[in-house]
Amino acid sequence: MSLNSWGMYPIVKSDSFSLKDENSLKNILQKPKKYIPFGNGRSYGDSAMAENIIYCKPHNYFLNFDEELGILHCQSGVLLSEIIEVFVPRGWFLKVTPGTKLITIGGAIASDVHGKNHHVEGCFSSCVEEFNLMLANGEIKNVKKDDELFLATSGGMGLTGVILDAKISLKKINSKYINQTTIKTKNLKETFEAFEKYSHMPYSVAWIDCLASGEDIGKCLLMVGDFADDGDLNFKEKKKKTIPFNFPSFALNKLSVKAFNWLYYKKAPDGESQQKVDIDTFFYPLDAINNWNRIYGKGGFTQYQFILPKEKSYDGLKEILEKISKSGKGSFLAVLKLYGKENENYLSFPMKGYSLALDFKIEKGIFELLNSLDEIVLKYGGRIYLTKDVRVSKESFEKGYPNIEKFRTFRKENSMDKKFQSLQSKRVGI
């Protein structure tokens, strides 16, 4: 079958083997092949792509819920959206969630995903109590926070084994709504000042105009918020819009992106404004549109996400935004976030600082631009996020991850490298 990621690039031929139960998985792993676990296909790059994939989404039952402690035990193929649909009406929400709810629990752990509250709650692994993992030899390990296997698997991109099930802590809430404040800034200096002013808020994220130049560079709309306390937990899935076909490649260009950015920034009132928005609007705006990846055309797109240490974030972001603005290859989806302390997981992405994520159409010259951005990121001590990546070089990747040799050694010592491999792991040497 043909396999592609959410970015629709690259497209490869792959054989799929379904995770139905433990015995079927053991039989799969006994074959002389290399595999990578594959969830709901929402990774942007090639981290879950290989000649052979283990399709984990069918392994998707809720197993138990401790109402007193808020601990959910579920299989690895359960989607975050399924947890939200069942548990928000009962007054519970995910402690940590990325910008899409259409990923599996196994994928959330493997990518050690993060969200709008990293500066408060950290990565997804912070709410994972334990999980069961099948190793390359078919042995099942119960993995807890103090284990080296936990440090290697959380953020390990599926390269240590196949996650079977996990226990995660949920957060108590009393509303399906968020009280949101939007702050409109005029430049990068104001943007950083606003982030710091509202750093006490549990959730924060900014849309930034990456094509702005001169005195306007770094202008943004910063959204901060917290759950309301109105007792309204009547959460229901909204009806979605659908992109029915791939847009022509010329539809997304410098002029159309610039026009979108101008309109999006213009419509927000100056200064600060307040409104009440629901969970989907605040956390998952793009999930409201089925197949939104088609707007980039059949050639696909890549998301470029990097993070810089806090003390170097301003200068680094200014230089990167200037480079993007001059190139004309802007992104209308440009997301800036504040992060807290990094964890001890070997390949986890976040560090204390600021991250910027940008979507770029795959077109002539784009990889050359991203290579030049890599150099700036490394110059300021930053790193690239593997879950979004499809092109970073081995040399650029490993410079940003001080625990890379620990991860490589752990993989080899436990023969994980002989059974689990992705296109990405081959490219970056993990």
CSV table of C-alpha atoms in Angstrom, one decimal:
chain,number,residue,atom,x,y,z
A,1,MET,CA,0.0,0.0,0.0
A,2,SER,CA,1.0,3.7,-0.4
A,3,LEU,CA,1.8,5.4,2.9
A,4,ASN,CA,2.2,9.1,3.6
A,5,SER,CA,2.2,11.3,6.7
A,6,TRP,CA,-0.1,14.2,7.5
A,7,GLY,CA,2.3,16.4,5.5
A,8,MET,CA,1.7,14.2,2.4
A,9,TYR,CA,5.4,14.0,1.8
A,10,PRO,CA,7.1,11.6,1.1
A,11,ILE,CA,4.9,8.8,-0.2
A,12,VAL,CA,6.3,5.3,0.2
A,13,LYS,CA,5.3,1.7,-0.3
A,14,SER,CA,4.7,0.0,2.9
A,15,ASP,CA,3.3,-3.3,4.4
A,16,SER,CA,0.9,-2.9,7.3
A,17,PHE,CA,0.5,-5.3,10.2
A,18,SER,CA,-2.4,-4.6,12.7
A,19,LEU,CA,-2.0,-4.7,16.4
A,20,LYS,CA,-5.0,-6.7,17.5
A,21,ASP,CA,-3.7,-8.3,20.7
A,22,GLU,CA,-0.5,-9.3,22.4
A,23,ASN,CA,-0.2,-12.7,20.7
A,24,SER,CA,-0.7,-11.3,17.2
A,25,LEU,CA,2.0,-8.6,18.0
A,26,LYS,CA,4.5,-11.3,19.2
A,27,ASN,CA,3.9,-13.2,15.9
A,28,ILE,CA,4.5,-10.0,13.9
A,29,LEU,CA,7.8,-9.3,15.7
A,30,GLN,CA,9.1,-12.8,15.2
A,31,LYS,CA,9.3,-12.1,11.5
A,32,PRO,CA,12.8,-11.1,10.1
A,33,LYS,CA,11.7,-7.5,9.4
A,34,LYS,CA,12.1,-4.0,10.8
A,35,TYR,CA,9.0,-2.1,11.9
A,36,ILE,CA,7.8,1.2,13.2
A,37,PRO,CA,4.5,1.7,15.2
A,38,PHE,CA,1.9,3.8,13.4
A,39,GLY,CA,-1.1,5.4,15.1
A,40,ASN,CA,-3.5,7.7,13.3
A,41,GLY,CA,-1.1,9.1,10.8
A,42,ARG,CA,-1.0,12.7,12.2
A,43,SER,CA,2.8,13.1,12.4
A,44,TYR,CA,3.9,15.7,9.9
A,45,GLY,CA,7.0,14.0,8.7
A,46,ASP,CA,8.5,10.5,8.3
A,47,SER,CA,8.8,9.5,12.0
A,48,ALA,CA,6.1,6.8,11.6
A,49,MET,CA,6.9,5.8,8.1
A,50,ALA,CA,8.8,2.6,7.1
A,51,GLU,CA,8.6,-0.4,4.7
A,52,ASN,CA,6.7,-2.2,7.5
A,53,ILE,CA,4.4,-0.5,9.9
A,54,ILE,CA,2.5,-1.9,13.0
A,55,TYR,CA,-0.9,-0.3,12.8
A,56,CYS,CA,-1.8,0.4,16.4
A,57,LYS,CA,-5.1,2.3,16.1
A,58,PRO,CA,-7.3,-0.8,16.3
A,59,HIS,CA,-6.0,-1.5,19.8
A,60,ASN,CA,-8.3,1.1,21.3
A,61,TYR,CA,-10.3,0.1,24.4
A,62,PHE,CA,-10.7,2.0,27.7
A,63,LEU,CA,-9.7,-0.5,30.4
A,64,ASN,CA,-10.4,1.3,33.7
A,65,PHE,CA,-10.9,4.8,35.3
A,66,ASP,CA,-10.2,5.7,38.9
A,67,GLU,CA,-12.7,8.4,39.6
A,68,GLU,CA,-11.0,9.5,42.8
A,69,LEU,CA,-7.5,9.9,41.4
A,70,GLY,CA,-8.5,10.7,37.9
A,71,ILE,CA,-6.3,8.0,36.4
A,72,LEU,CA,-7.4,6.5,33.1
A,73,HIS,CA,-6.1,3.2,31.9
A,74,CYS,CA,-6.5,2.7,28.2
A,75,GLN,CA,-5.0,0.9,25.2
A,76,SER,CA,-2.5,2.7,23.0
A,77,GLY,CA,-4.7,3.1,20.0
A,78,VAL,CA,-7.3,5.3,21.9
A,79,LEU,CA,-7.5,8.8,20.4
A,80,LEU,CA,-7.3,11.9,22.5
A,81,SER,CA,-10.6,12.9,20.9
A,82,GLU,CA,-12.3,9.8,22.3
A,83,ILE,CA,-11.0,10.6,25.8
A,84,ILE,CA,-12.4,14.2,25.5
A,85,GLU,CA,-15.8,13.0,24.2
A,86,VAL,CA,-16.3,10.6,27.1
A,87,PHE,CA,-14.6,12.4,30.0
A,88,VAL,CA,-15.3,16.1,29.6
A,89,PRO,CA,-19.1,15.6,30.4
A,90,ARG,CA,-17.8,13.9,33.5
A,91,GLY,CA,-15.7,16.8,34.5
A,92,TRP,CA,-12.2,15.7,33.3
A,93,PHE,CA,-9.8,16.9,30.7
A,94,LEU,CA,-6.3,16.0,29.5
A,95,LYS,CA,-3.5,17.6,31.6
A,96,VAL,CA,-1.4,18.0,28.5
A,97,THR,CA,-2.7,18.2,24.9
A,98,PRO,CA,-1.1,19.2,21.6
A,99,GLY,CA,-2.9,21.2,19.0
A,100,THR,CA,-4.7,18.2,17.6
A,101,LYS,CA,-6.9,15.7,19.4
A,102,LEU,CA,-6.7,13.2,16.6
A,103,ILE,CA,-3.6,11.4,17.8
A,104,THR,CA,-3.3,8.1,19.7
A,105,ILE,CA,-2.1,7.7,23.3
A,106,GLY,CA,0.8,5.7,22.0
A,107,GLY,CA,1.7,8.4,19.6
A,108,ALA,CA,1.4,11.1,22.3
A,109,ILE,CA,3.9,9.2,24.5
A,110,ALA,CA,6.3,8.3,21.6
A,111,SER,CA,6.5,12.0,20.6
A,112,ASP,CA,6.3,13.3,24.2
A,113,VAL,CA,3.9,15.9,22.9
A,114,HIS,CA,3.3,19.2,24.5
A,115,GLY,CA,0.8,22.0,24.4
A,116,LYS,CA,-0.2,25.5,25.4
A,117,ASN,CA,0.7,24.9,29.0
A,118,HIS,CA,4.2,23.5,28.9
A,119,HIS,CA,5.4,26.3,31.1
A,120,VAL,CA,3.1,25.0,33.8
A,121,GLU,CA,2.6,21.2,33.2
A,122,GLY,CA,5.5,20.1,31.0
A,123,CYS,CA,5.2,17.4,28.4
A,124,PHE,CA,2.7,14.6,28.0
A,125,SER,CA,5.1,12.2,29.8
A,126,SER,CA,4.5,14.3,33.0
A,127,CYS,CA,0.9,12.9,33.2
A,128,VAL,CA,1.9,9.3,32.2
A,129,GLU,CA,1.9,7.1,35.4
A,130,GLU,CA,3.1,3.9,33.6
A,131,PHE,CA,2.7,2.0,30.4
A,132,ASN,CA,3.2,-1.6,29.1
A,133,LEU,CA,5.7,-1.9,26.2
A,134,MET,CA,6.4,-4.9,24.0
A,135,LEU,CA,10.1,-5.2,23.3
A,136,ALA,CA,11.9,-6.5,20.2
A,137,ASN,CA,12.0,-10.0,21.6
A,138,GLY,CA,8.3,-10.1,22.4
A,139,GLU,CA,8.8,-9.5,26.1
A,140,ILE,CA,6.3,-7.2,27.8
A,141,LYS,CA,7.7,-4.6,30.3
A,142,ASN,CA,5.7,-2.6,32.7
A,143,VAL,CA,7.4,0.8,32.5
A,144,LYS,CA,7.3,3.4,35.3
A,145,LYS,CA,8.7,6.9,35.6
A,146,ASP,CA,12.0,6.0,37.2
A,147,ASP,CA,12.9,3.4,34.6
A,148,GLU,CA,15.5,4.2,31.9
A,149,LEU,CA,13.0,2.6,29.5
A,150,PHE,CA,10.6,5.4,30.3
A,151,LEU,CA,13.3,8.1,29.5
A,152,ALA,CA,14.1,6.4,26.2
A,153,THR,CA,10.5,5.7,25.1
A,154,SER,CA,8.9,9.0,26.0
A,155,GLY,CA,10.0,11.0,23.0
A,156,GLY,CA,11.7,8.0,21.5
A,157,MET,CA,9.6,8.1,18.3
A,158,GLY,CA,8.5,4.4,18.6
A,159,LEU,CA,12.1,3.1,18.4
A,160,THR,CA,12.1,1.2,21.7
A,161,GLY,CA,9.1,-1.0,21.2
A,162,VAL,CA,5.3,-1.0,20.8
A,163,ILE,CA,3.3,0.6,23.5
A,164,LEU,CA,0.3,-1.6,24.4
A,165,ASP,CA,-1.5,0.5,27.0
A,166,ALA,CA,-0.9,3.3,29.5
A,167,LYS,CA,-2.2,4.9,32.7
A,168,ILE,CA,-2.5,8.7,32.4
A,169,SER,CA,-3.6,11.3,34.9
A,170,LEU,CA,-6.5,13.6,33.9
A,171,LYS,CA,-7.3,17.1,35.1
A,172,LYS,CA,-10.5,18.1,36.9
A,173,ILE,CA,-12.5,20.8,35.2
A,174,ASN,CA,-15.9,22.4,35.7
A,175,SER,CA,-16.7,23.8,32.2
A,176,LYS,CA,-16.3,23.1,28.5
A,177,TYR,CA,-15.4,26.7,28.1
A,178,ILE,CA,-12.2,28.7,28.3
A,179,ASN,CA,-12.1,32.4,29.4
A,180,GLN,CA,-9.7,33.7,26.7
A,181,THR,CA,-7.9,37.0,26.5
A,182,THR,CA,-6.4,38.1,23.2
A,183,ILE,CA,-3.5,40.6,23.2
A,184,LYS,CA,-2.6,42.3,20.0
A,185,THR,CA,1.1,43.3,19.8
A,186,LYS,CA,2.9,45.5,17.2
A,187,ASN,CA,6.4,44.0,17.2
A,188,LEU,CA,8.6,41.2,18.6
A,189,LYS,CA,9.5,43.3,21.7
A,190,GLU,CA,5.8,43.8,22.6
A,191,THR,CA,5.2,40.1,21.9
A,192,PHE,CA,7.9,39.0,24.4
A,193,GLU,CA,6.7,41.5,27.0
A,194,ALA,CA,3.1,40.2,26.6
A,195,PHE,CA,4.2,36.5,27.1
A,196,GLU,CA,6.1,37.4,30.2
A,197,LYS,CA,3.2,39.6,31.6
A,198,TYR,CA,0.8,36.6,31.2
A,199,SER,CA,3.2,33.8,32.1
A,200,HIS,CA,1.1,33.1,35.2
A,201,MET,CA,-1.8,32.0,33.0
A,202,PRO,CA,-2.1,28.2,32.6
A,203,TYR,CA,-2.5,28.3,28.8
A,204,SER,CA,-0.8,30.6,26.2
A,205,VAL,CA,-0.1,30.6,22.5
A,206,ALA,CA,0.5,33.2,19.8
A,207,TRP,CA,-0.2,33.4,16.1
A,208,ILE,CA,2.7,35.4,14.6
A,209,ASP,CA,2.9,37.2,11.3
A,210,CYS,CA,6.0,35.7,9.8
A,211,LEU,CA,6.0,37.8,6.7
A,212,ALA,CA,6.0,41.1,8.6
A,213,SER,CA,9.1,43.1,8.2
A,214,GLY,CA,10.9,46.2,9.5
A,215,GLU,CA,9.4,47.7,12.6
A,216,ASP,CA,6.4,45.3,12.4
A,217,ILE,CA,8.5,42.1,12.6
A,218,GLY,CA,7.2,39.7,15.3
A,219,LYS,CA,3.8,41.3,15.6
A,220,CYS,CA,1.3,38.7,16.9
A,221,LEU,CA,-2.1,37.8,18.5
A,222,LEU,CA,-1.4,36.2,21.8
A,223,MET,CA,-4.2,34.1,23.3
A,224,VAL,CA,-4.1,33.2,27.0
A,225,GLY,CA,-6.8,31.6,29.1
A,226,ASP,CA,-8.0,29.2,31.7
A,227,PHE,CA,-11.1,27.0,32.2
A,228,ALA,CA,-14.3,28.8,33.2
A,229,ASP,CA,-16.2,27.7,36.3
A,230,ASP,CA,-19.8,27.8,35.1
A,231,GLY,CA,-20.6,24.1,35.5
A,232,ASP,CA,-21.5,23.7,31.9
A,233,LEU,CA,-20.0,20.4,30.8
A,234,ASN,CA,-22.4,19.6,28.0
A,235,PHE,CA,-19.6,18.9,25.4
A,236,LYS,CA,-20.5,17.6,22.0
A,237,GLU,CA,-18.5,17.2,18.8
A,238,LYS,CA,-19.2,20.0,16.3
A,239,LYS,CA,-20.1,19.4,12.7
A,240,LYS,CA,-16.9,19.7,10.6
A,241,LYS,CA,-16.2,21.3,7.3
A,242,THR,CA,-14.2,19.3,4.7
A,243,ILE,CA,-11.6,20.2,2.1
A,244,PRO,CA,-12.8,17.9,-0.7
A,245,PHE,CA,-9.7,17.9,-2.9
A,246,ASN,CA,-6.1,19.0,-3.1
A,247,PHE,CA,-5.8,22.7,-3.9
A,248,PRO,CA,-3.8,23.7,-7.0
A,249,SER,CA,-0.2,24.3,-6.0
A,250,PHE,CA,-0.3,27.9,-7.1
A,251,ALA,CA,-3.1,28.8,-4.7
A,252,LEU,CA,-0.8,29.1,-1.7
A,253,ASN,CA,1.8,31.8,-2.5
A,254,LYS,CA,3.4,34.9,-1.0
A,255,LEU,CA,0.5,37.1,-2.0
A,256,SER,CA,-2.2,34.8,-0.6
A,257,VAL,CA,-0.4,34.2,2.6
A,258,LYS,CA,0.3,37.9,3.0
A,259,ALA,CA,-3.4,38.7,2.4
A,260,PHE,CA,-4.5,36.1,5.0
A,261,ASN,CA,-2.0,37.3,7.6
A,262,TRP,CA,-3.2,40.9,7.1
A,263,LEU,CA,-6.8,40.0,7.4
A,264,TYR,CA,-6.3,37.7,10.4
A,265,TYR,CA,-4.3,40.4,12.3
A,266,LYS,CA,-6.6,43.2,11.2
A,267,LYS,CA,-9.8,41.6,12.5
A,268,ALA,CA,-8.6,41.5,16.1
A,269,PRO,CA,-9.3,44.7,18.2
A,270,ASP,CA,-6.3,46.7,19.4
A,271,GLY,CA,-5.0,46.1,22.9
A,272,GLU,CA,-6.7,43.4,24.9
A,273,SER,CA,-10.1,41.7,24.4
A,274,GLN,CA,-11.9,39.0,26.3
A,275,GLN,CA,-14.2,36.2,25.1
A,276,LYS,CA,-15.5,32.8,26.1
A,277,VAL,CA,-14.6,30.0,23.7
A,278,ASP,CA,-15.2,26.2,23.8
A,279,ILE,CA,-12.5,23.6,24.2
A,280,ASP,CA,-12.3,22.8,20.4
A,281,THR,CA,-12.0,26.5,19.5
A,282,PHE,CA,-9.2,27.1,22.0
A,283,PHE,CA,-7.2,23.9,21.8
A,284,TYR,CA,-8.0,22.4,18.4
A,285,PRO,CA,-9.0,25.0,15.8
A,286,LEU,CA,-7.6,23.1,12.8
A,287,ASP,CA,-9.5,19.9,13.8
A,288,ALA,CA,-12.7,21.6,12.8
A,289,ILE,CA,-11.7,21.1,9.1
A,290,ASN,CA,-11.3,17.6,7.7
A,291,ASN,CA,-8.3,17.1,5.4
A,292,TRP,CA,-7.0,20.7,5.9
A,293,ASN,CA,-3.6,19.4,4.7
A,294,ARG,CA,-5.0,19.5,1.2
A,295,ILE,CA,-4.7,23.3,1.0
A,296,TYR,CA,-1.0,22.8,0.3
A,297,GLY,CA,-1.6,20.8,-2.9
A,298,LYS,CA,-0.6,17.3,-3.9
A,299,GLY,CA,3.1,18.1,-3.3
A,300,GLY,CA,2.4,18.3,0.4
A,301,PHE,CA,4.0,20.5,3.1
A,302,THR,CA,6.3,20.3,6.1
A,303,GLN,CA,6.1,21.9,9.5
A,304,TYR,CA,9.3,23.4,10.7
A,305,GLN,CA,9.4,23.6,14.5
A,306,PHE,CA,12.4,24.7,16.6
A,307,ILE,CA,13.0,25.9,20.1
A,308,LEU,CA,15.6,28.3,21.5
A,309,PRO,CA,16.9,28.8,25.1
A,310,LYS,CA,15.0,31.6,26.8
A,311,GLU,CA,17.9,33.9,27.2
A,312,LYS,CA,18.6,33.7,23.4
A,313,SER,CA,15.1,33.5,22.1
A,314,TYR,CA,14.6,37.1,21.2
A,315,ASP,CA,17.7,37.5,19.2
A,316,GLY,CA,17.3,34.1,17.5
A,317,LEU,CA,13.7,34.6,16.6
A,318,LYS,CA,14.3,38.1,15.2
A,319,GLU,CA,17.1,36.7,12.9
A,320,ILE,CA,14.9,33.8,11.8
A,321,LEU,CA,11.9,35.9,11.2
A,322,GLU,CA,14.0,38.3,9.1
A,323,LYS,CA,15.3,35.4,7.1
A,324,ILE,CA,11.8,34.1,6.4
A,325,SER,CA,10.4,37.5,5.6
A,326,LYS,CA,13.2,38.1,3.0
A,327,SER,CA,12.6,34.7,1.4
A,328,GLY,CA,8.9,35.4,0.8
A,329,LYS,CA,8.2,31.8,1.7
A,330,GLY,CA,5.9,32.6,4.6
A,331,SER,CA,3.5,30.5,6.6
A,332,PHE,CA,0.0,31.5,7.5
A,333,LEU,CA,0.2,29.0,10.3
A,334,ALA,CA,3.0,30.3,12.5
A,335,VAL,CA,2.7,29.4,16.2
A,336,LEU,CA,4.8,30.8,19.0
A,337,LYS,CA,4.8,29.3,22.5
A,338,LEU,CA,6.5,29.7,25.9
A,339,TYR,CA,8.1,26.7,27.5
A,340,GLY,CA,9.1,25.7,31.0
A,341,LYS,CA,11.9,23.5,32.3
A,342,GLU,CA,13.0,20.6,30.1
A,343,ASN,CA,12.6,17.0,31.3
A,344,GLU,CA,15.1,14.1,31.5
A,345,ASN,CA,13.7,12.1,28.6
A,346,TYR,CA,16.5,11.4,26.1
A,347,LEU,CA,14.9,12.8,23.0
A,348,SER,CA,12.2,15.1,24.4
A,349,PHE,CA,12.0,18.4,22.4
A,350,PRO,CA,11.1,21.2,24.8
A,351,MET,CA,13.5,23.3,26.8
A,352,LYS,CA,13.0,26.5,28.8
A,353,GLY,CA,12.5,29.1,26.1
A,354,TYR,CA,10.4,29.9,23.1
A,355,SER,CA,9.4,27.7,20.2
A,356,LEU,CA,8.1,28.6,16.7
A,357,ALA,CA,6.2,26.3,14.4
A,358,LEU,CA,5.7,27.1,10.7
A,359,ASP,CA,4.0,25.2,7.9
A,360,PHE,CA,5.7,25.5,4.5
A,361,LYS,CA,4.5,24.1,1.2
A,362,ILE,CA,6.9,21.7,-0.4
A,363,GLU,CA,8.3,23.6,-3.3
A,364,LYS,CA,11.6,24.5,-5.0
A,365,GLY,CA,14.0,26.1,-2.6
A,366,ILE,CA,12.2,25.3,0.6
A,367,PHE,CA,14.6,22.7,1.9
A,368,GLU,CA,17.5,25.1,1.2
A,369,LEU,CA,15.7,27.8,3.3
A,370,LEU,CA,15.1,25.3,6.1
A,371,ASN,CA,18.8,24.2,6.0
A,372,SER,CA,19.8,27.9,6.5
A,373,LEU,CA,17.3,28.2,9.4
A,374,ASP,CA,18.9,25.1,11.0
A,375,GLU,CA,22.2,26.9,11.1
A,376,ILE,CA,20.6,29.9,13.0
A,377,VAL,CA,18.8,27.6,15.4
A,378,LEU,CA,22.0,25.8,16.3
A,379,LYS,CA,23.9,29.1,16.5
A,380,TYR,CA,21.6,30.1,19.3
A,381,GLY,CA,21.7,26.7,21.1
A,382,GLY,CA,18.3,25.4,19.9
A,383,ARG,CA,16.9,22.1,18.5
A,384,ILE,CA,14.5,20.8,15.9
A,385,TYR,CA,11.3,18.8,16.8
A,386,LEU,CA,11.4,15.3,15.2
A,387,THR,CA,7.6,14.8,15.2
A,388,LYS,CA,7.3,17.6,12.7
A,389,ASP,CA,10.4,16.9,10.7
A,390,VAL,CA,11.0,15.3,7.3
A,391,ARG,CA,14.4,16.7,6.2
A,392,VAL,CA,16.8,17.7,8.9
A,393,SER,CA,20.3,16.3,8.6
A,394,LYS,CA,21.9,13.9,11.0
A,395,GLU,CA,24.6,16.5,11.9
A,396,SER,CA,22.1,19.3,12.5
A,397,PHE,CA,19.7,17.1,14.5
A,398,GLU,CA,22.2,15.6,16.9
A,399,LYS,CA,23.9,18.9,17.8
A,400,GLY,CA,20.6,19.9,19.5
A,401,TYR,CA,20.2,16.8,21.6
A,402,PRO,CA,22.8,16.2,24.3
A,403,ASN,CA,21.4,12.8,25.3
A,404,ILE,CA,21.6,11.4,21.7
A,405,GLU,CA,24.4,9.0,22.5
A,406,LYS,CA,22.6,7.6,25.6
A,407,PHE,CA,19.6,6.9,23.3
A,408,ARG,CA,21.7,5.2,20.6
A,409,THR,CA,23.6,3.1,23.2
A,410,PHE,CA,20.4,2.0,24.9
A,411,ARG,CA,18.9,1.0,21.6
A,412,LYS,CA,21.9,-1.1,20.6
A,413,GLU,CA,22.3,-2.7,24.0
A,414,ASN,CA,18.7,-3.9,23.9
A,415,SER,CA,18.7,-4.9,20.2
A,416,MET,CA,16.0,-2.4,19.5
A,417,ASP,CA,17.9,-1.1,16.5
A,418,LYS,CA,17.5,-4.6,14.9
A,419,LYS,CA,13.7,-4.6,15.0
A,420,PHE,CA,12.5,-0.9,15.1
A,421,GLN,CA,13.4,1.6,12.4
A,422,SER,CA,11.7,4.4,10.5
A,423,LEU,CA,12.7,6.5,7.5
A,424,GLN,CA,13.5,9.3,10.0
A,425,SER,CA,15.6,7.1,12.3
A,426,LYS,CA,17.7,6.0,9.3
A,427,ARG,CA,18.1,9.6,8.2
A,428,VAL,CA,19.2,11.1,11.5
A,429,GLY,CA,21.1,8.0,12.8
A,430,ILE,CA,19.0,7.0,15.7
